[in-house]
Every structure is written in structure tokens, then in C-alpha cells.
mmCIF file of C-alpha atoms in Angstrom:
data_model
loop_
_atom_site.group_PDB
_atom_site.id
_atom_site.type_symbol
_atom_site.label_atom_id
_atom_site.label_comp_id
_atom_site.label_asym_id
_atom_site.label_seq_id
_atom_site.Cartn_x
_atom_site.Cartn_y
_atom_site.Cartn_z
ATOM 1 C CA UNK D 1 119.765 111.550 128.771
ATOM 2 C CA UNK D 2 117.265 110.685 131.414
ATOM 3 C CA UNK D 3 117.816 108.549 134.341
ATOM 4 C CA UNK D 4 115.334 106.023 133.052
ATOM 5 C CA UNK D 5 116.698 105.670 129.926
ATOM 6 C CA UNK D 6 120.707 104.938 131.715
ATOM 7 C CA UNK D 7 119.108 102.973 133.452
ATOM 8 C CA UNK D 8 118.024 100.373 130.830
ATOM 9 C CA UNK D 9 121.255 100.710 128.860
ATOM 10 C CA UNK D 10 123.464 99.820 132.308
ATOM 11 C CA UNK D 11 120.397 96.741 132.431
ATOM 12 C CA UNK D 12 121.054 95.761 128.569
ATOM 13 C CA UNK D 13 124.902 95.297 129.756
ATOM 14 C CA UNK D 14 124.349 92.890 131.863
ATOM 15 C CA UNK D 15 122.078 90.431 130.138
ATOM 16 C CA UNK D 16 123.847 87.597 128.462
ATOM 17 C CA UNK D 17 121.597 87.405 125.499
ATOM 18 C CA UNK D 18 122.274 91.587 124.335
ATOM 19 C CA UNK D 19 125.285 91.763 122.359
ATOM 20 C CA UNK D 20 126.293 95.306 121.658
ATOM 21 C CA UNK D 21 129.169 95.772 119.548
ATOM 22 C CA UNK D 22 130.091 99.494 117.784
ATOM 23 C CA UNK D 23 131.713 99.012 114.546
ATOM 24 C CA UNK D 24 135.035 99.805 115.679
ATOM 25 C CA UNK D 25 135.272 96.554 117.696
ATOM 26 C CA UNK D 26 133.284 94.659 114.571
ATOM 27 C CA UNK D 27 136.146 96.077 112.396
ATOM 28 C CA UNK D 28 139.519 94.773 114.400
ATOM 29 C CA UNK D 29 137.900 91.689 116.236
ATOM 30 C CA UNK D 30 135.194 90.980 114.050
ATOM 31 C CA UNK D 31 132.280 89.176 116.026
ATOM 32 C CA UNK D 32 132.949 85.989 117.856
ATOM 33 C CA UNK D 33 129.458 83.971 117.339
ATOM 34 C CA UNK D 34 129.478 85.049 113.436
ATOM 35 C CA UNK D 35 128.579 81.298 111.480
ATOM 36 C CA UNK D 36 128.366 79.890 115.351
ATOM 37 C CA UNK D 37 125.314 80.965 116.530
ATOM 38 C CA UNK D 38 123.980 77.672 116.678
ATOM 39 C CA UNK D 39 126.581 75.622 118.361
ATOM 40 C CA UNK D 40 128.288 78.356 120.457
ATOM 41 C CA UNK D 41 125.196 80.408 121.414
ATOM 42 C CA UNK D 42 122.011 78.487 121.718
ATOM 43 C CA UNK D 43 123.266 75.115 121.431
ATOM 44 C CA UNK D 44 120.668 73.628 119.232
ATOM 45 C CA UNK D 45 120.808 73.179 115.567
ATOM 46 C CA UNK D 46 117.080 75.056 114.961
ATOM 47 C CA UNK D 47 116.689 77.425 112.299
ATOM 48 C CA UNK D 48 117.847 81.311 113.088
ATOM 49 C CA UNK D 49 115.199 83.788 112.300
ATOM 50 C CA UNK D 50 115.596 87.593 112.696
ATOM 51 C CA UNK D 51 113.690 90.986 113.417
ATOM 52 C CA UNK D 52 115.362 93.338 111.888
ATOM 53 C CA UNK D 53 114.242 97.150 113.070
ATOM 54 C CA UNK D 54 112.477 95.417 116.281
ATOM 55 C CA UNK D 55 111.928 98.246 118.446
ATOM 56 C CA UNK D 56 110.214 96.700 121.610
ATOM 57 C CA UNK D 57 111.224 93.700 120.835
ATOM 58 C CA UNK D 58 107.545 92.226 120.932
ATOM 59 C CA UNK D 59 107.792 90.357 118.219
ATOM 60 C CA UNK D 60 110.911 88.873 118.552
ATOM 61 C CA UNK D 61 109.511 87.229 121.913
ATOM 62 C CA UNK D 62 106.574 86.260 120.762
ATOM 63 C CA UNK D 63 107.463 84.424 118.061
ATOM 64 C CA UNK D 64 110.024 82.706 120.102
ATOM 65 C CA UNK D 65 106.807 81.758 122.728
ATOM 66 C CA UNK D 66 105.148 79.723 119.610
ATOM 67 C CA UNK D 67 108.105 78.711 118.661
ATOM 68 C CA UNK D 68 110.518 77.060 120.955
ATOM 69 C CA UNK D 69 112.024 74.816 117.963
ATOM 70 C CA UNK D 70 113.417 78.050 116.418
ATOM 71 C CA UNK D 71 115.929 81.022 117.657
ATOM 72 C CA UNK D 72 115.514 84.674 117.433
ATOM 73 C CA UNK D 73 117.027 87.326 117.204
ATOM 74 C CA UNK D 74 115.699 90.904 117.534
ATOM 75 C CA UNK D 75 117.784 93.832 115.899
ATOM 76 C CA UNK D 76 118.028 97.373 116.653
ATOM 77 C CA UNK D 77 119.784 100.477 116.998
ATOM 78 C CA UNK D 78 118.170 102.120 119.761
ATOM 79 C CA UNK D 79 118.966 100.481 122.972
ATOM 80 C CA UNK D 80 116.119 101.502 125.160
ATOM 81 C CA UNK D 81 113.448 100.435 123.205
ATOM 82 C CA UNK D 82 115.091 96.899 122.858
ATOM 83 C CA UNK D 83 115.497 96.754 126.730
ATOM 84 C CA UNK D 84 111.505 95.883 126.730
ATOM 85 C CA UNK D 85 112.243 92.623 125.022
ATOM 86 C CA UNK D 86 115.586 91.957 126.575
ATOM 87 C CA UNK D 87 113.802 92.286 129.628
ATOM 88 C CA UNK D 88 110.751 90.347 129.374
ATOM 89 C CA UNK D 89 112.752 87.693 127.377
ATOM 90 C CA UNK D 90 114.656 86.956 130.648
ATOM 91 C CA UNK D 91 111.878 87.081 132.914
ATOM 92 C CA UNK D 92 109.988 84.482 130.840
ATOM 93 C CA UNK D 93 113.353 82.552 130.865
ATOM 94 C CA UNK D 94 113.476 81.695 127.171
ATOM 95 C CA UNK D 95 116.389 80.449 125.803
ATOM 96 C CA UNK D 96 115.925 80.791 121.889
ATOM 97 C CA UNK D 97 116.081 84.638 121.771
ATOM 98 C CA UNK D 98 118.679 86.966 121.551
ATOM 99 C CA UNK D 99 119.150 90.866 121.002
ATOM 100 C CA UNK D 100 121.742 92.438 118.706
ATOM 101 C CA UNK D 101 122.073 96.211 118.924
ATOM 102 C CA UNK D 102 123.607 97.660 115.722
ATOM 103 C CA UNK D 103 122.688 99.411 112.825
ATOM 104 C CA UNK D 104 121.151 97.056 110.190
ATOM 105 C CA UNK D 105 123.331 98.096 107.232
ATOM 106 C CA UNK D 106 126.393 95.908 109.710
ATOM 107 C CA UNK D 107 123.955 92.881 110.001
ATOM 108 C CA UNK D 108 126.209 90.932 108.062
ATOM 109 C CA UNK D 109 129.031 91.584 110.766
ATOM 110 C CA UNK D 110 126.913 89.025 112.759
ATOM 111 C CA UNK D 111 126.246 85.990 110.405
ATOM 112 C CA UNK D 112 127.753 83.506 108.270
ATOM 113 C CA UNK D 113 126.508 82.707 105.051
ATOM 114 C CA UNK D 114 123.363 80.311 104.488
ATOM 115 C CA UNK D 115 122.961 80.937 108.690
ATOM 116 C CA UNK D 116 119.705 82.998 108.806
ATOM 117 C CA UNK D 117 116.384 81.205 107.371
ATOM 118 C CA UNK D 118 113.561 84.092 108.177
ATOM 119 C CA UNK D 119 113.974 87.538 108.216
ATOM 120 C CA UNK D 120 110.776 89.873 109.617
ATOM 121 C CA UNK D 121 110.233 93.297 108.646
ATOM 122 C CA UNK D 122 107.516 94.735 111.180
ATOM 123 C CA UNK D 123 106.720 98.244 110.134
ATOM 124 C CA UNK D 124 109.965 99.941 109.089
ATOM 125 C CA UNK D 125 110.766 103.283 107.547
ATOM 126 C CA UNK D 126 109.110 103.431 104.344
ATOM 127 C CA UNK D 127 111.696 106.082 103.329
ATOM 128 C CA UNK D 128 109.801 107.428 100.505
ATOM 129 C CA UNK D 129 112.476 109.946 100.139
ATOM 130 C CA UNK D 130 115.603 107.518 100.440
ATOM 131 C CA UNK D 131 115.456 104.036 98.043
ATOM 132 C CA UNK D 132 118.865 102.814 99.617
ATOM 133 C CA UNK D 133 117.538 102.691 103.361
ATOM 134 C CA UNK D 134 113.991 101.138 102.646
ATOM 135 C CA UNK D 135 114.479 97.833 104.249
ATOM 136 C CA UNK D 136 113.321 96.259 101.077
ATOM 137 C CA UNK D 137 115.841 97.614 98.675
ATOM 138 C CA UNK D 138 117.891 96.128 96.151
ATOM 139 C CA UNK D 139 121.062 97.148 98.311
ATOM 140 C CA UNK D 140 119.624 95.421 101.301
ATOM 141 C CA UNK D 141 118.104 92.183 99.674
ATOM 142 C CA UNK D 142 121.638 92.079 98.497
ATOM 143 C CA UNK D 143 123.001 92.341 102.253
ATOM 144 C CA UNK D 144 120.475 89.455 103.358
ATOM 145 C CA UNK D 145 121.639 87.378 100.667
ATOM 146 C CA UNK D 146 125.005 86.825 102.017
ATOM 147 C CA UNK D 147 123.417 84.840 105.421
ATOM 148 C CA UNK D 148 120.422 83.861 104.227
ATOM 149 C CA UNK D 149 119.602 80.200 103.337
ATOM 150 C CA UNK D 150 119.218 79.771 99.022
ATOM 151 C CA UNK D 151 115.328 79.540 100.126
ATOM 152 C CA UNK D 152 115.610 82.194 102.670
ATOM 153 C CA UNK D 153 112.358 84.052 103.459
ATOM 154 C CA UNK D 154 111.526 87.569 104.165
ATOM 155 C CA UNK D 155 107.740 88.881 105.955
ATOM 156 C CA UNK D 156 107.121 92.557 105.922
ATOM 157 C CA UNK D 157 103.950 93.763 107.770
ATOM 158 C CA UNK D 158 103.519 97.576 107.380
ATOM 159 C CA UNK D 159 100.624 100.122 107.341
ATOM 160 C CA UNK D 160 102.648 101.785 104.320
ATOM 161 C CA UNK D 161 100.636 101.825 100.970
ATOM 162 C CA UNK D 162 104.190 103.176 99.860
ATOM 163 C CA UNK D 163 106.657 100.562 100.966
ATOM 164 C CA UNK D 164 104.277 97.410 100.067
ATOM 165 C CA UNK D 165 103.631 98.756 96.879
ATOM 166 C CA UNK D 166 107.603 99.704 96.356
ATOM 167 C CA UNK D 167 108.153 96.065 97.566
ATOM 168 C CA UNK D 168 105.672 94.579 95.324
ATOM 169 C CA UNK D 169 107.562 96.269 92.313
ATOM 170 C CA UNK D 170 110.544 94.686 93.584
ATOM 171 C CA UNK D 171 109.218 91.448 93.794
ATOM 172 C CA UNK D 172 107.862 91.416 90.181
ATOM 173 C CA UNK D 173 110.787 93.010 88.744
ATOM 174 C CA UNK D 174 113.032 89.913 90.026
ATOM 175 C CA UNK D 175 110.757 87.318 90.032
ATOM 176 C CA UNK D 176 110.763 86.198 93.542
ATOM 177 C CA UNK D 177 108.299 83.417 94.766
ATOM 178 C CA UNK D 178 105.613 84.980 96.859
ATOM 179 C CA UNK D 179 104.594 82.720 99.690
ATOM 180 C CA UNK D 180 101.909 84.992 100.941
ATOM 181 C CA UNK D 181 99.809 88.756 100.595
ATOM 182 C CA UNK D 182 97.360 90.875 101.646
ATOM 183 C CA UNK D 183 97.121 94.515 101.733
ATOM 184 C CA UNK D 184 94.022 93.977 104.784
ATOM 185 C CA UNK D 185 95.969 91.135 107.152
ATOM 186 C CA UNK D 186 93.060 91.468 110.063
ATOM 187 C CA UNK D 187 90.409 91.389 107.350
ATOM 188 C CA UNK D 188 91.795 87.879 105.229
ATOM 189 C CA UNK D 189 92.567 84.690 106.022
ATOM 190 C CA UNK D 190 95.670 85.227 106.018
ATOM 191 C CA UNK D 191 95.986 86.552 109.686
ATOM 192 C CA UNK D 192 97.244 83.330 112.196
ATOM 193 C CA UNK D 193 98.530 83.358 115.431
ATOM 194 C CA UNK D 194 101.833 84.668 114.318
ATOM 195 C CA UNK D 195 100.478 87.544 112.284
ATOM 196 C CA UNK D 196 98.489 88.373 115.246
ATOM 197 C CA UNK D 197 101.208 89.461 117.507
ATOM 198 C CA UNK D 198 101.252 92.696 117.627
ATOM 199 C CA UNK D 199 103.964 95.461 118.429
ATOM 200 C CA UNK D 200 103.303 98.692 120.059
ATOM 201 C CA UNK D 201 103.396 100.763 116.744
ATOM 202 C CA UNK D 202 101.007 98.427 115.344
ATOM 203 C CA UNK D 203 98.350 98.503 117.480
ATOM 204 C CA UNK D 204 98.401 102.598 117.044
ATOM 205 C CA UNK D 205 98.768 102.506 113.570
ATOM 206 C CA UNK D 206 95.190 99.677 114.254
ATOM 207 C CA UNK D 207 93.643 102.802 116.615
ATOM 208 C CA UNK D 208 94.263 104.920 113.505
ATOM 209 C CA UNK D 209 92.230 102.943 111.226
ATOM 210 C CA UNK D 210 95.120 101.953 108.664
ATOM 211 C CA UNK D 211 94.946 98.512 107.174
ATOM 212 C CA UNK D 212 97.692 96.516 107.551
ATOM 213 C CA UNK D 213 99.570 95.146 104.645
ATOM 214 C CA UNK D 214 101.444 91.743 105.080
ATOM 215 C CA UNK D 215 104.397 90.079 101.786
ATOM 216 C CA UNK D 216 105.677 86.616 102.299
ATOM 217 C CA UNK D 217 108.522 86.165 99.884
ATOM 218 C CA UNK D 218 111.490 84.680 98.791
ATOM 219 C CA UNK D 219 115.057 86.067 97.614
ATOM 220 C CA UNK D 220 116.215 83.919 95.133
ATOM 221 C CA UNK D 221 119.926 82.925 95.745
ATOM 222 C CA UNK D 222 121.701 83.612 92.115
ATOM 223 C CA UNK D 223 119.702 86.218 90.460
ATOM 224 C CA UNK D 224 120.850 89.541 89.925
ATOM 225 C CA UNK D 225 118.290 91.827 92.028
ATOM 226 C CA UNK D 226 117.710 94.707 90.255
ATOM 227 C CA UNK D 227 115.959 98.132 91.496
ATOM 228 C CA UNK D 228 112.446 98.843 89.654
ATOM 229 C CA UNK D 229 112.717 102.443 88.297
ATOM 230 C CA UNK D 230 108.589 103.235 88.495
ATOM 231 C CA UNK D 231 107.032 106.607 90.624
ATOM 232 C CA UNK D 232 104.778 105.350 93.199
ATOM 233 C CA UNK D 233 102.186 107.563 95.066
ATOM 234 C CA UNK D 234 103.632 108.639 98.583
ATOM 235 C CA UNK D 235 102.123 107.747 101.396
ATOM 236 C CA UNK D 236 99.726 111.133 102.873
ATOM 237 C CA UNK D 237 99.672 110.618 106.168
ATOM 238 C CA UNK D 238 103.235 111.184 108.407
ATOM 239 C CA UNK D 239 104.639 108.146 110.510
ATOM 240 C CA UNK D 240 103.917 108.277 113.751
ATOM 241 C CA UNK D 241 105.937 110.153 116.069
ATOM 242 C CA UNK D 242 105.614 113.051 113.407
ATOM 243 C CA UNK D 243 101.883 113.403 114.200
ATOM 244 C CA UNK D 244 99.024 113.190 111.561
ATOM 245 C CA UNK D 245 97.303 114.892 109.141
ATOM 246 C CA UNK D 246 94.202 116.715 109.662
ATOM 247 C CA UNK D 247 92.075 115.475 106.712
ATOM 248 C CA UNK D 248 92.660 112.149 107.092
ATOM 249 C CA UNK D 249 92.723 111.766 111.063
ATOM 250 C CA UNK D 250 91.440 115.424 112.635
ATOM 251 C CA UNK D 251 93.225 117.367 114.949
#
């Protein structure tokens, strides 16, 4: 591990607003602020809106710059990416963000139920291989169910054709309201100043020439969600940090 990199994860352990918590400790102590966000935490009764898969942690602070009458909370796995937002979070002295580093399938370690309103999806894993990771799953609708409000609502921006089309399927199979949708955000009028912010992965997948798609939806509280059995072309280009694929993007 480089110096840089132990760096930032001795930085993350200092700021108040990082909570880092393996699942050993979640398992015997459980966590503390779980259903108490509000009142222990940021000591305001806004609404609680997550980033789950936040990398950077760009969005996660700049929706909390717009929005100073709601909280949020960036989620992640990998520590030094997060560090970014942790960082620049405290510098701009905002108050209504936080940082949870764990692996999404524990979110519900961290929140009580009817606690979270929003839930962002900004460019996960499409997993075209894998239906019970994709962040829009049946098994992880299921998960956000148990802390999100009954009118809970879920945004997913991604350059995958695969994972807004697998999401779409989803979405008609179950009936869920659909607040908002484009599969060309910067070329609708549905882009605003909070679609606008970008992250770091976004503005390559931009420099790539990839339209960005962008679902607005809602889970509904007592239905069954069920998975849509349907084949859907894979994406043919490889995410990012795998490279890219000569006919679509030279070498």
C-alpha cells in the first residue's frame, strides 16, 4: 500500500463525519446512530438522502452545497477514494454530510426503517454478469425498502445501455411510479443543476462520447418486487479502468 494512500485512511480516522465500522463490530454492537441520525448526528429533522457507491464523494457534497435543508450521506467501500469528499466536505465546513465506509449489501446496519427519503445511484457496476449485485436488483430494492420512506425515491445516472435498460424492466415489471427519464440527460430538459454535478467517472465516460442515461423512480412500500426474467443486449464497450474497445473508441 502506498504512502499516499495510508495516508488518507489515518486522515479518514480522524474526521468526525467518516464512520467506519467492519461487520464484526456491526454484528456484536450494532451501530449507535442507526434510526438516530437525525437527532443524534446532525441535529436537524431534514430529510436523509444517500449515495450509495460514491467513490469521490463529489456528489454527495454537492448536493449537500444546493441543499443545506437536507443531509447526506456518501457510501463506499474503498476508503481512499471517499477521503476526496471527506476532505473537501470539512474544508467547506458543511454540516449536513456524512461518509459511511462499508459494503452496500450492510447498508441496512446503518438505518432505521422509513429513515432514508433519496437514494442516488451515480454510475455503478452494471454487472451484466451478476443480477444479485446490480444496484438495481430485486435483492437490493428489497434492502432499501427496509429504511426507505413508503414514497422513498431512487435516481440512477449511468452511461450503461445495460443497467438502464435492466432497470427499466424492473420498473415495468413492478409497476413503480417513474418520476423522471432520459437515456440523453445533457441533451433533454431534464438536466438541472443537480443533474449537472458531475463525478470524476462521469466526466470521462462525457470525454468518451457516451450519453448519459438518468431514472427517477419510486419503490412502492407493499408490493412484492419481483426480478424480470428477459435477455438484454450487453453493454460492448468495458468500464473504465478495464480500458476500451478499439471499434468503438480506437486505440
Amino acid at each position: 500500500m502506498g504512502k499516499n494512500k495510508l495516508q488518507k485512511f489515518s486522515d479518514m480516522s480522524f474526521y468526525p463525519h467518516v464512520f467506519q465500522y467492519p461487520f464484526s463490530v456491526l454484528k456484536e454492537k450494532g451501530f449507535e446512530l442507526k434510526a438516530n441520525w437525525n437527532d443524534a448526528f446532525f441535529k436537524n429533522d431534514h430529510p436523509i438522502v444517500l449515495e450509495l457507491g460514491c467513490g469521490k464523494g463529489e456528489y454527495t457534497v454537492g448536493l449537500a452545497e444546493l441543499f443545506p435543508d437536507k443531509n447526506f450521506i456518501g457510501v463506499d467501500i474503498k476508503g481512499a477514494r471517499m477521503w476526496t469528499g471527506a476532505k473537501q466536505s470539512s474544508e467547506k465546513g458543511l454540516t449536513n454530510v456524512a461518509f459511511i465506509r462499508t459494503q452496500i449489501e450492510l447498508i441496512d446496519h446503518f438505518f432505521g426503517p422509513g429513515e432514508v427519503a433519496e437514494i442516488w445511484l451515480t454510475f455503478p457496476d452494471p454487472q451484466m454478469r451478476k443480477v444479485g449485485k446490480r444496484l438495481t436488483s430485486s435483492r437490493f430494492l428489497r434492502l432499501y425498502r427496509k429504511f426507505l420512506l413508503p414514497e422513498g425515491i431512487i435516481h440512477l445516472k449511468t452511461d450503461s445501455n445495460f443497467l438502464y435498460a435492466y432497470t427499466w424492466e424492473m420498473i415495468k415489471l413492478n409497476d413503480f411510479p417513474v418520476l423522471a427519464d432520459t437515456d440523453d440527460l445533457y441533451h433533454s430538459n431534464v438536466a438541472d443543476d443537480i443533474l449537472s454535478i458531475q463525478t470524476f467517472y462521469e466526466k470521462q465516460w462525457r470525454e468518451r462520447g457516451l450519453n448519459i442515461k438518468y431514472l427517477k423512480f419510486v419503490v412502492k412500500e407493499k408490493a412484492e418486487i419481483k426480478e424480470p426474467d428477459i435477455e438484454i443486449p450487453h453493454d460492448i464497450y468495458r468500464s473504465y479502468h478495464r480500458g476500451r474497445l478499439n471499434e468503438l473508441f480506437g486505440s
